[in-house]
Tab-separated table of C-alpha atoms and ligand atoms in Angstrom:
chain	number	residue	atom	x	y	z
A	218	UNK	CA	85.690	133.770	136.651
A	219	UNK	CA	84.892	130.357	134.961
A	220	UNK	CA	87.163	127.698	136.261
A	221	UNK	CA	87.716	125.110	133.768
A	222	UNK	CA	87.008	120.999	134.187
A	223	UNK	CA	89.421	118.735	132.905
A	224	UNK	CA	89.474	117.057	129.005
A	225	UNK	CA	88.066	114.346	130.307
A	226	UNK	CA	84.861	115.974	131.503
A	227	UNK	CA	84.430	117.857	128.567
A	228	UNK	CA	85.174	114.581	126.452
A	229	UNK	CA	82.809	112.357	127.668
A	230	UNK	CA	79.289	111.883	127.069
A	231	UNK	CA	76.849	110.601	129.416
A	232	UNK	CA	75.645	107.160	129.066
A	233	UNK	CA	72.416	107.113	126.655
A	234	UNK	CA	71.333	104.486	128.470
A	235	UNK	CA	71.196	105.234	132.114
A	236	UNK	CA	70.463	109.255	131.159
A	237	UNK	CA	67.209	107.717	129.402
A	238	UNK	CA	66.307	105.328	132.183
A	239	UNK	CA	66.656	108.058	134.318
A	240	UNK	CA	64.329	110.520	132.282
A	241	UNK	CA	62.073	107.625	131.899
A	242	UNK	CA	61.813	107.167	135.266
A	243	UNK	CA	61.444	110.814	136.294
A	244	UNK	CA	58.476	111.176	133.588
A	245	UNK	CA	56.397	107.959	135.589
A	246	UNK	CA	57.126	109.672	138.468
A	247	UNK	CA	55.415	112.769	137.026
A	248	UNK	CA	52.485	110.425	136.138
A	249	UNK	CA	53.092	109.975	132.510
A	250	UNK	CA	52.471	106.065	131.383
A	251	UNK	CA	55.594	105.627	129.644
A	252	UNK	CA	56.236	102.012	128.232
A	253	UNK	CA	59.740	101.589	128.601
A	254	UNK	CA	62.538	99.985	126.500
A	255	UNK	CA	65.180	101.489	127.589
A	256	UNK	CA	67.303	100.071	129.463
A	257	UNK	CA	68.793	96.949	129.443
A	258	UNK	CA	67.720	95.035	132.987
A	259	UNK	CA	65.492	92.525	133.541
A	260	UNK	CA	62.019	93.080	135.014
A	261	UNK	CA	62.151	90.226	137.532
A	262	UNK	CA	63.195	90.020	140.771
A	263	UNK	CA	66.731	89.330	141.419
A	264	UNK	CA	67.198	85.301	141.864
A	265	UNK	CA	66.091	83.932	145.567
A	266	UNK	CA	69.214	82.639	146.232
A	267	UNK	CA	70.668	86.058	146.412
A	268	UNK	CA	67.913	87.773	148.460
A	269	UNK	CA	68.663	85.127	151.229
A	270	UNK	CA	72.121	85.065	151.467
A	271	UNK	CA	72.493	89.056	151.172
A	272	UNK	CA	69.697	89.007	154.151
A	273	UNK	CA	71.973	85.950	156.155
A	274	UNK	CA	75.279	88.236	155.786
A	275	UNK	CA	73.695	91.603	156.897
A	276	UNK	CA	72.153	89.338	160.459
A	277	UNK	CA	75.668	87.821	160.680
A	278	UNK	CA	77.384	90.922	160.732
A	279	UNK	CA	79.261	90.598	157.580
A	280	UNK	CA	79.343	94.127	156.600
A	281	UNK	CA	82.785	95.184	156.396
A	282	UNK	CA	85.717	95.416	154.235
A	283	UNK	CA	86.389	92.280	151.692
A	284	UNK	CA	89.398	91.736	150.650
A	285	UNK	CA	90.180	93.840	147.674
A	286	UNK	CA	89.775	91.390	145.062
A	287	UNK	CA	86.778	89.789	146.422
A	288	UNK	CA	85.492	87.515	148.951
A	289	UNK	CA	87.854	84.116	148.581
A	290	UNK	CA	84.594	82.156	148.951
A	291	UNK	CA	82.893	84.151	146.115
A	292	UNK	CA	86.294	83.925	144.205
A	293	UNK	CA	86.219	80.236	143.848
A	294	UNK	CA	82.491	80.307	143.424
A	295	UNK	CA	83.144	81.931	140.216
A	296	UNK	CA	85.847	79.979	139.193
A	297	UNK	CA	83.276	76.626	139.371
A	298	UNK	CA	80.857	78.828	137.094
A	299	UNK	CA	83.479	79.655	134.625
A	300	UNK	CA	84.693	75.899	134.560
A	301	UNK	CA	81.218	74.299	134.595
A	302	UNK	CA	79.795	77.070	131.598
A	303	UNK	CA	82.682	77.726	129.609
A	304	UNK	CA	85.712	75.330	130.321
A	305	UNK	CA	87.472	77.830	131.670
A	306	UNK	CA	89.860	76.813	134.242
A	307	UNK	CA	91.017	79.669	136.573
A	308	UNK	CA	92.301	79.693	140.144
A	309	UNK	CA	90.786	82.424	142.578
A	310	UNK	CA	93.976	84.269	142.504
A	311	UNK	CA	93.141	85.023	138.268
A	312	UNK	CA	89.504	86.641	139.354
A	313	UNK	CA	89.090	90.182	140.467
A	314	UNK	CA	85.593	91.070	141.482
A	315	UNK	CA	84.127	94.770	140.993
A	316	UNK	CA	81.209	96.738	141.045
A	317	UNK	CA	79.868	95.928	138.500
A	318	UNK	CA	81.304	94.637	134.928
A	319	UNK	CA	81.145	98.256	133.602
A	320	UNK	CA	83.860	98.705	136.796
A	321	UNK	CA	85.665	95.729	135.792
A	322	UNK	CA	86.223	96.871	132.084
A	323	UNK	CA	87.355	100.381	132.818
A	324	UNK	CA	89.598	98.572	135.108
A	325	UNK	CA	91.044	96.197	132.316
A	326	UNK	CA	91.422	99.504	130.005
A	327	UNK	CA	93.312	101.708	132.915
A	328	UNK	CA	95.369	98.925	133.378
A	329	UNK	CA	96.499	97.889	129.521
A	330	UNK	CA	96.147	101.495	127.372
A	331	UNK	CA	98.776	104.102	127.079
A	332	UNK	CA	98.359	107.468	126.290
A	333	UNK	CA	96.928	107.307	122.270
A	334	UNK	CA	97.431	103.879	122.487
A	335	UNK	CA	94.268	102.918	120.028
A	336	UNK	CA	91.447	100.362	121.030
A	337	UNK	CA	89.313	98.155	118.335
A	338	UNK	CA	85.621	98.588	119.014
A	339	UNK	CA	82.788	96.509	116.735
A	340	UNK	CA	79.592	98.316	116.444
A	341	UNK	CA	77.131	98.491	117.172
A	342	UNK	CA	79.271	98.294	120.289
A	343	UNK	CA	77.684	99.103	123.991
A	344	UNK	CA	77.926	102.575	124.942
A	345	UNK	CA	80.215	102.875	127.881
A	346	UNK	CA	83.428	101.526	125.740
A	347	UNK	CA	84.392	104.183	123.380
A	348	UNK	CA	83.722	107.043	126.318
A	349	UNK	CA	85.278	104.349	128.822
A	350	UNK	CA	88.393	104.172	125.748
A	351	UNK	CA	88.618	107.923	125.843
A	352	UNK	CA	88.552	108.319	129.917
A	353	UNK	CA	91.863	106.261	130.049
A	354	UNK	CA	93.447	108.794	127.393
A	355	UNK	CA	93.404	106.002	124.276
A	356	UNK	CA	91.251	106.117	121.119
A	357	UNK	CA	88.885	104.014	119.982
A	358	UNK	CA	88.936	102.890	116.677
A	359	UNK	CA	85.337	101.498	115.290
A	360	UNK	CA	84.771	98.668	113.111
A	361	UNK	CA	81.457	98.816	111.482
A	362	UNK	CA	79.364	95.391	111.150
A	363	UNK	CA	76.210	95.558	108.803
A	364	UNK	CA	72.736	94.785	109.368
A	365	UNK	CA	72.945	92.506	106.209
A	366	UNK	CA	75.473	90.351	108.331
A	367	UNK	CA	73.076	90.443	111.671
A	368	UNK	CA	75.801	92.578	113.169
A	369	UNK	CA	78.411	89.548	112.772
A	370	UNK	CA	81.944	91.081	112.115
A	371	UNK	CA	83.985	91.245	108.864
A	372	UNK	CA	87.197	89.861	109.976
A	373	UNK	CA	89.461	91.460	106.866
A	374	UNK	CA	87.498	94.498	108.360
A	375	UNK	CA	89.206	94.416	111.787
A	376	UNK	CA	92.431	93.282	110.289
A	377	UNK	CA	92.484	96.674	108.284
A	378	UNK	CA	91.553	98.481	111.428
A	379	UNK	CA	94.780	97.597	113.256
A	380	UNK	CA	97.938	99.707	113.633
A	381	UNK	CA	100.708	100.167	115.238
A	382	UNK	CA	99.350	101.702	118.253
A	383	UNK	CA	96.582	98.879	118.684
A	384	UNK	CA	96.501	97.700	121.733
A	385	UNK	CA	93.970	95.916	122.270
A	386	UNK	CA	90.144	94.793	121.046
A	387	UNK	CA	86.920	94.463	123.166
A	388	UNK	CA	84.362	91.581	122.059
A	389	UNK	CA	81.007	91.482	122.765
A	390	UNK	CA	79.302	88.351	121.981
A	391	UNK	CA	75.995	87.811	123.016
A	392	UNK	CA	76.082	91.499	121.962
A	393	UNK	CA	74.345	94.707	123.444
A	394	UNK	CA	72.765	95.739	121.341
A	395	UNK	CA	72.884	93.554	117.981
A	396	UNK	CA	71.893	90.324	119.499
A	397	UNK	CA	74.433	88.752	117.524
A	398	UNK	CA	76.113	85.903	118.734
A	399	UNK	CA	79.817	85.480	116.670
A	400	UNK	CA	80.205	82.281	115.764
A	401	UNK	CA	83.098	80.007	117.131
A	402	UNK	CA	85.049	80.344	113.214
A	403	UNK	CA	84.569	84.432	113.395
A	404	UNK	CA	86.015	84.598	117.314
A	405	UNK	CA	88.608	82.575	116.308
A	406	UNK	CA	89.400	84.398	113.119
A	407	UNK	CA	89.861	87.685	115.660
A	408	UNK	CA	91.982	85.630	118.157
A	409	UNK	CA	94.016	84.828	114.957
A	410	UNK	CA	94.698	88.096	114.434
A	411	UNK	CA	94.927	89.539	117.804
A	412	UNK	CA	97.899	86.742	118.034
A	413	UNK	CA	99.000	88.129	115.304
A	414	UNK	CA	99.578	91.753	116.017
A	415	UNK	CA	99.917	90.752	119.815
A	416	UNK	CA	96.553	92.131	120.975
A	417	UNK	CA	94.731	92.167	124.398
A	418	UNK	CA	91.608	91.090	123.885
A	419	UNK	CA	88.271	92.625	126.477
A	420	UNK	CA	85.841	89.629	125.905
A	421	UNK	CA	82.782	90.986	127.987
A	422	UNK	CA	80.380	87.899	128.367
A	423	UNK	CA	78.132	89.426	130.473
A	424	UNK	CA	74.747	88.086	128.196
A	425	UNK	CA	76.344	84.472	127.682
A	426	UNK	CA	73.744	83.231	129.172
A	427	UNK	CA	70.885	84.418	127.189
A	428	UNK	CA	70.875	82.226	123.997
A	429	UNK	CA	68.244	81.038	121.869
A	430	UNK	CA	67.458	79.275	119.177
A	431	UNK	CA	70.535	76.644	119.855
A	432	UNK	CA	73.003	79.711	119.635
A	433	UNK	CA	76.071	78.713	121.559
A	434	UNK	CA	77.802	81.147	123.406
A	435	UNK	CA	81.676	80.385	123.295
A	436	UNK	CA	84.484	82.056	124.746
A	437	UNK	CA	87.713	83.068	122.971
A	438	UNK	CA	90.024	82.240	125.942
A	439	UNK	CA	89.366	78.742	125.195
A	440	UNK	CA	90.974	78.334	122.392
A	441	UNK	CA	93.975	78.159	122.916
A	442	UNK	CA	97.055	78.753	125.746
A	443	UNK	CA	97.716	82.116	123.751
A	444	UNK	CA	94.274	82.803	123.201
A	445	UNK	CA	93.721	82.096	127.595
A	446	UNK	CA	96.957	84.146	128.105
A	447	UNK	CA	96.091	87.066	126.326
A	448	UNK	CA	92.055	88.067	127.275
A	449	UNK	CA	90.364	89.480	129.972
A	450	UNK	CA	86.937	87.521	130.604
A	451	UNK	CA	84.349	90.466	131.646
A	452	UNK	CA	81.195	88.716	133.146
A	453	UNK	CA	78.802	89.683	136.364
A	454	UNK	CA	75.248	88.787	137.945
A	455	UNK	CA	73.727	91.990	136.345
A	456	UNK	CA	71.997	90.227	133.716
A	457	UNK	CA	71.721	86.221	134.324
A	458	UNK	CA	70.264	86.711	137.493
A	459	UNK	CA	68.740	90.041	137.514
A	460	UNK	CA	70.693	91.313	140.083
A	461	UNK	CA	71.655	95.184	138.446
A	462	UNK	CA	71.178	96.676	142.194
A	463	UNK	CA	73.809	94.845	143.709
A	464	UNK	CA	76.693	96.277	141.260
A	465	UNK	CA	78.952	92.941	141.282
A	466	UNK	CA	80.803	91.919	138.243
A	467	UNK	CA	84.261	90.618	137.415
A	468	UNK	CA	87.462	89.717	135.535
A	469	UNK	CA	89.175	86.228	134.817
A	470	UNK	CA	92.477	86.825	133.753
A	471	UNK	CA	95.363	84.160	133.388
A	472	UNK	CA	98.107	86.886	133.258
A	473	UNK	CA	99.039	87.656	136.664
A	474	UNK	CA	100.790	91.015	135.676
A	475	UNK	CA	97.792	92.586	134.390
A	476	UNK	CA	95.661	90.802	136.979
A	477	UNK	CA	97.522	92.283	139.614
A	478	UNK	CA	97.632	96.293	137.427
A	479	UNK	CA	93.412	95.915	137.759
A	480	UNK	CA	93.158	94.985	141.260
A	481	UNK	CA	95.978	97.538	142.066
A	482	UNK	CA	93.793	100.233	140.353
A	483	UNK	CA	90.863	98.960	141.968
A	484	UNK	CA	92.328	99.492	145.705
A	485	UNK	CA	92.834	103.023	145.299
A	486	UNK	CA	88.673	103.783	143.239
A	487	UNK	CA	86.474	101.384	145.424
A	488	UNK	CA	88.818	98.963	147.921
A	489	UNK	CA	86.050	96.368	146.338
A	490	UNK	CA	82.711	95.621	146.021
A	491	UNK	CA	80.163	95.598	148.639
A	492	UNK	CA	80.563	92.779	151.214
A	493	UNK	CA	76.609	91.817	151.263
A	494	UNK	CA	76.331	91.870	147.434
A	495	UNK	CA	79.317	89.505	147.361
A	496	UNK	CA	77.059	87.018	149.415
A	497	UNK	CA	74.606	87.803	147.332
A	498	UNK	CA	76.384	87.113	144.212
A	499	UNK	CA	77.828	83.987	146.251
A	500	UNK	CA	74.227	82.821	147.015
A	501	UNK	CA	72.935	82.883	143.334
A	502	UNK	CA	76.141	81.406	141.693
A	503	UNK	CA	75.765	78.647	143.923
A	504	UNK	CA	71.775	78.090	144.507
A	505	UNK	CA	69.732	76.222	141.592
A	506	UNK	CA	69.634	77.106	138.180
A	507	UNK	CA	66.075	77.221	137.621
A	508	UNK	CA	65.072	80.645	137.923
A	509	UNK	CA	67.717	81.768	135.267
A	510	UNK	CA	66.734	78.875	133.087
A	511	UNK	CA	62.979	80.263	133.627
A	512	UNK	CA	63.894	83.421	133.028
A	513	UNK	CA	65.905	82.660	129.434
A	514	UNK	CA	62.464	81.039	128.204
A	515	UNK	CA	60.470	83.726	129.001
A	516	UNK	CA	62.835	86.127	127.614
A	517	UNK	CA	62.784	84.074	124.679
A	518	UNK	CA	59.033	84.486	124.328
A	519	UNK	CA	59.159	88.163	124.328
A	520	UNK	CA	61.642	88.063	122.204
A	521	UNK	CA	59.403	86.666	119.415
A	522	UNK	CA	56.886	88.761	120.115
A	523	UNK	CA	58.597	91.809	120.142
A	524	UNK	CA	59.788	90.953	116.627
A	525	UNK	CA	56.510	89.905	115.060
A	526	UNK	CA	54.750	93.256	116.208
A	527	UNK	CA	57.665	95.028	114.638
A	528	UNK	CA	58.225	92.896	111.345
A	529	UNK	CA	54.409	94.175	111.197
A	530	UNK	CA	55.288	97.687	110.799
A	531	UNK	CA	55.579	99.084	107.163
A	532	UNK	CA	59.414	99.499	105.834
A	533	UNK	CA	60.556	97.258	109.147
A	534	UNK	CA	62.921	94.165	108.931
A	535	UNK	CA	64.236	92.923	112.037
A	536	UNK	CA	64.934	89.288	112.391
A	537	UNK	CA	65.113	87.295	115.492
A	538	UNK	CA	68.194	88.377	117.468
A	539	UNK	CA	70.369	85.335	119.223
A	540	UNK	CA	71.239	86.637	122.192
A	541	UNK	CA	70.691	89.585	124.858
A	542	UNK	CA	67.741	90.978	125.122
A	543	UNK	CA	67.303	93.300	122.417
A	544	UNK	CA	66.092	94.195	119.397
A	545	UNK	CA	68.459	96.571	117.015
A	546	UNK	CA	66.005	97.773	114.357
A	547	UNK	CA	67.089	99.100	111.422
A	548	UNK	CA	64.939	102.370	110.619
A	549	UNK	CA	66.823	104.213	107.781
A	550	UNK	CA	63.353	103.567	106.253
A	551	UNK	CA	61.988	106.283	108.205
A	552	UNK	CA	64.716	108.962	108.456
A	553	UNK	CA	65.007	111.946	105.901
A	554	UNK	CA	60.904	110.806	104.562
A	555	UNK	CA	58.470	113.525	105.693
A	556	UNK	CA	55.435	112.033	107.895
A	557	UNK	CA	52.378	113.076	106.382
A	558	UNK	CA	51.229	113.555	109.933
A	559	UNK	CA	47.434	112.577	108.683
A	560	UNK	CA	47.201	109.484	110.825
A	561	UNK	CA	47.340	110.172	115.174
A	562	UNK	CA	50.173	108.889	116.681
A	563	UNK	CA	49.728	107.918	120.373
A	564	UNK	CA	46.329	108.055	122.501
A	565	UNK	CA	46.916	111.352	124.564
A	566	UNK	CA	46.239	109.478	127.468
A	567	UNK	CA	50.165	107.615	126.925
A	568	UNK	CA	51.703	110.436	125.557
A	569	UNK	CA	54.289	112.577	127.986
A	570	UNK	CA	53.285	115.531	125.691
A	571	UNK	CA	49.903	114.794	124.498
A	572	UNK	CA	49.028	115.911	120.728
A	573	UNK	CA	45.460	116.387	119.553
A	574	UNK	CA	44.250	115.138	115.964
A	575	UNK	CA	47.563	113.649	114.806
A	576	UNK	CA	51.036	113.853	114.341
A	577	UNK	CA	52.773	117.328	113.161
A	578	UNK	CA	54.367	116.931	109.443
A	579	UNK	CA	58.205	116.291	109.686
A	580	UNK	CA	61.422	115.036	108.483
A	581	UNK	CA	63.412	113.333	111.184
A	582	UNK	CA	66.442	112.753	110.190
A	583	UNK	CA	68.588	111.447	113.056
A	584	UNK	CA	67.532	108.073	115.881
A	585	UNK	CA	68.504	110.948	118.527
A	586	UNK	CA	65.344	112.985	116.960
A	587	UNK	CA	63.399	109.842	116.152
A	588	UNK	CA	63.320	108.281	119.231
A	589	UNK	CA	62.904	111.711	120.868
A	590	UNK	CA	59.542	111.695	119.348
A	591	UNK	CA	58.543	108.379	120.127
A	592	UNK	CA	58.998	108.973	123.545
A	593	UNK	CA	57.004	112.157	123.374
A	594	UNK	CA	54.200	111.605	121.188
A	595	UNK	CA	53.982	108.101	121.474
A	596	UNK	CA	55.169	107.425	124.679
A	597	UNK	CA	57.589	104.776	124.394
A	598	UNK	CA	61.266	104.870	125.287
A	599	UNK	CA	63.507	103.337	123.307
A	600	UNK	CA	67.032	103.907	122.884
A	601	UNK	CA	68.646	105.917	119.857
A	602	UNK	CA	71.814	104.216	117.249
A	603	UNK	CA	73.816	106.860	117.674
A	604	UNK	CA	75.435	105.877	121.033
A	605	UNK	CA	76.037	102.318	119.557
A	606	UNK	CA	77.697	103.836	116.978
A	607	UNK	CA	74.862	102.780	114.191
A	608	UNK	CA	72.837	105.997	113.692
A	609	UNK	CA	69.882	104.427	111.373
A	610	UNK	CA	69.087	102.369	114.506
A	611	UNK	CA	66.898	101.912	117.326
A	612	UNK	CA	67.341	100.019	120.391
A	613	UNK	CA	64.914	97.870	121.945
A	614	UNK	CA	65.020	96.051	125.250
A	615	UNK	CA	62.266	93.170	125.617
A	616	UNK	CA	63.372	92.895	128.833
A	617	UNK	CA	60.053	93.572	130.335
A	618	UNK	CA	56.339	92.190	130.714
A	619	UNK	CA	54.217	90.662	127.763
A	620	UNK	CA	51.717	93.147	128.834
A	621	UNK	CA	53.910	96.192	127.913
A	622	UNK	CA	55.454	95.066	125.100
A	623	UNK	CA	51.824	94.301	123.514
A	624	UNK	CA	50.893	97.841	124.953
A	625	UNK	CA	54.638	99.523	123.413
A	626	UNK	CA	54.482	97.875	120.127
A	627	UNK	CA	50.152	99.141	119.864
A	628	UNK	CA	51.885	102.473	119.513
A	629	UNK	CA	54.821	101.854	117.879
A	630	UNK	CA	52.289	100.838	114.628
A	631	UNK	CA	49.871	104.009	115.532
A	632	UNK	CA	53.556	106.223	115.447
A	633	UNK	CA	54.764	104.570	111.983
A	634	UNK	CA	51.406	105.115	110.666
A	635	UNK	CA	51.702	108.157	110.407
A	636	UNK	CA	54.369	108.123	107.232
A	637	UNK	CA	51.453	105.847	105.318
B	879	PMP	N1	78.632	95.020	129.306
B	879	PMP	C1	77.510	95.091	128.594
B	879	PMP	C2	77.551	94.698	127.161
B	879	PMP	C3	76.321	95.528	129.176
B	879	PMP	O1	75.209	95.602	128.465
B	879	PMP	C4	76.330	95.892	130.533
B	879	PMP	C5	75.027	96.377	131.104
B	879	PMP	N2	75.013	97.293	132.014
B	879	PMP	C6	77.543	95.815	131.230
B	879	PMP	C7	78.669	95.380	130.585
B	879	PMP	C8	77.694	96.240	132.658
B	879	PMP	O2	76.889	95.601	133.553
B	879	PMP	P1	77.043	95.792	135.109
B	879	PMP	O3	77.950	96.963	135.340
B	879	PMP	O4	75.665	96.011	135.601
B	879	PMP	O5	77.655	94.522	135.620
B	880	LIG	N1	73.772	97.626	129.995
B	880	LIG	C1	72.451	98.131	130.137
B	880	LIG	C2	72.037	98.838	128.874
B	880	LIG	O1	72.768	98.805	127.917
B	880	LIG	C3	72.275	98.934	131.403
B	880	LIG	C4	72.615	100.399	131.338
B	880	LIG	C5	74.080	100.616	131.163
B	880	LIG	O2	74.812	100.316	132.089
B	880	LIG	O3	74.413	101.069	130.094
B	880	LIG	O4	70.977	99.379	128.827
């Protein structure tokens, strides 16, 4: 007898991202020399600030039960940061920390959707929201952006997206995986209509620090009193401090009924987030700037370098991304035209499946299939469209050393060459 799992299991897809890390990772383990853009987390180590005061709270014994919403100390730490970076003026009471910001979004979802209640997604849009959408029982209704635009949205697009049963929209801006970072007249074109209709808005934040090129990062809440009232600030120390391990992110929230529906929800999943990664977090908001600073300009580096080696490949235009740190290439170019297969494609020494004397003629004609084979012939990992909701693109991370992007982007040309 088969007993059945629930709609929601057999709804929701794994995260592309973290499934591919995880192959990625098991194929190094098997001794395959994979260069990896996968995931999205930076190479370095996580700030120094944090290391120390997550080693100070385990020798003083603070290892026990927070309170739910967070460490008061931490609380008000992140209230400076939102104040000092973005103007934002919250009290402690407003911020709920989690684990993690993909924790604090499902929480700001459980605690605003009804049943078929629909949700306004821009892709390319980060993987975990439409599945995170469908896990609290409401649909999510996507608004495509084009690659003409750089990913920036279409406001009369969103407008026509909206229905009765909208209920709210989640912004992404520096966006994962576009790079695009919406200008202050397009966010407040959306808050304009989210007013409008009488929208939540999700603004996840979480990359605001990594901007180039002048880029400004701004946030919607400070528009206006309406535009504060009616969004959830996502952020965490995931990205701006490389600290992914140590699962802390968190809301800001000026409306204390839906504050207090998330931190409800979160006392009966987690209780809260770890007590030494609070310190941790606590440490790095409040110790220098520096290393993030250092880390932004190096990211920035790769960044053009990563997009150089690919503007070199035939049929490729990708310009600079803003923010984040990725590259969204668009390769339509490549899907549905046979490879000739004449030219080799990785040195069998990278490759997880080796292939004498060439690549095997072929018409991919999905990312899921293209990227498939780059991993397998040429031994890179990158991340396929379709879970971003763009199929005719590919996802890369520069979020890693100069060394292996040079090495990564060497076979990327040997794997294109083979359609020449
Ligand atoms: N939002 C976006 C856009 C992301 O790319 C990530 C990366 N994991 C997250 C949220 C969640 O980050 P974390 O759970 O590590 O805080
Ligand atoms: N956000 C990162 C990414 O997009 C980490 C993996 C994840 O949580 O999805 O790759």
């Amino acid at each position: 007898m088969t007993r059945p799992l629930s709609w929601r299991a057999r709804t929701i897809s794994a995260s592309p991202t973290v499934s591919l890390d995880s192959r990625t990772k098991e194929l190094v383990a098997a001794g395959h020399d994979i260069v990896s853009f996968s995931v999205g987390e930076p190479d370095f180590p996580s700030v120094p600030a944090a290391n120390e005061a997550a080693k100070a709270a385990i020798d003083e014994g603070f290892t026990k039960y927070t309170a739910a919403a967070g460490d008061l100390r931490l609380r008000q730490a992140i209230c400076e940061k939102l104040r000092r970076d973005q103007g934002l003026v919250y009290r402690p009471q407003d911020i709920v920390v989690s684990n993690g910001a993909k924790q604090s979004i499902f929480q700001a979802l459980a605690a605003i959707c009804e049943e078929g209640d629909e949700v306004i997604l821009l892709a390319p849009y980060w993987v975990s929201y439409p599945e995170q959408v469908k896990l609290v029982g409401a649909r999510p209704v996507v608004v495509p952006t084009e690659a003409e635009d750089r990913y920036h949205p279409r406001v009369e697009r969103v407008a026509a997206a909206v229905t009765p049963r909208t209920k709210a929209i989640v912004l992404n801006s520096p966006n994962n995986p576009s790079g695009a970072v919406y200008t202050e007249p397009e966010l407040r074109a959306l808050m304009d209509l989210a007013k409008e209709h009488d929208l939540w808005v999700i603004s996840d934040e979480i990359y605001e620090r990594l901007v180039y090129d002048g880029a400004r990062h701004v946030s919607p809440a400070t528009f206006s009193e309406d535009a504060y009232r009616r969004t959830v600030v996502v952020n965490g120390m995931s990205k701006a401090y490389a600290m992914t391990g140590w699962r802390i992110g968190y809301t800001a929230c000026a409306d204390a009924a839906l504050t207090a529906a998330m931190l409800t929800i979160q006392t009966q999943l987690t209780s809260g987030a770890s007590s030494v990664s609070q310190m941790a977090a606590l440490g790095a908001l409040r110790g220098p700037d520096e290393p993030v600073a250092a880390m932004v300009r190096t990211f920035d580096e790769r960044r053009r370098a990563m997009c150089a080696a690919l503007n070199e490949i035939p049929g490729l235009f990708v310009p600079l991304p803003e923010g984040a740190f990725y590259v969204f290439v668009d390769v339509r170019a490549y899907l549905g035209r046979e490879r000739a297969g004449a030219a080799a494609t990785a040195g069998a020494e990278c490759a997880a499946a080796p292939r004498e004397g060439g690549a095997a003629r072929r018409v991919f004609h999905t990312t899921d299939e293209l990227a498939e084979a780059i991993l397998v012939e040429a031994g890179v990992a990158v991340v396929p469209g379709e879970g971003f909701g763009v199929p005719g693109a590919l996802r890369l991370s520069y979020a890693t050393s100069m060394e292996r992007i040079e090495e990564g982007m060497r076979r990327l040309k040997r794997f294109f060459a083979a359609w020449e």
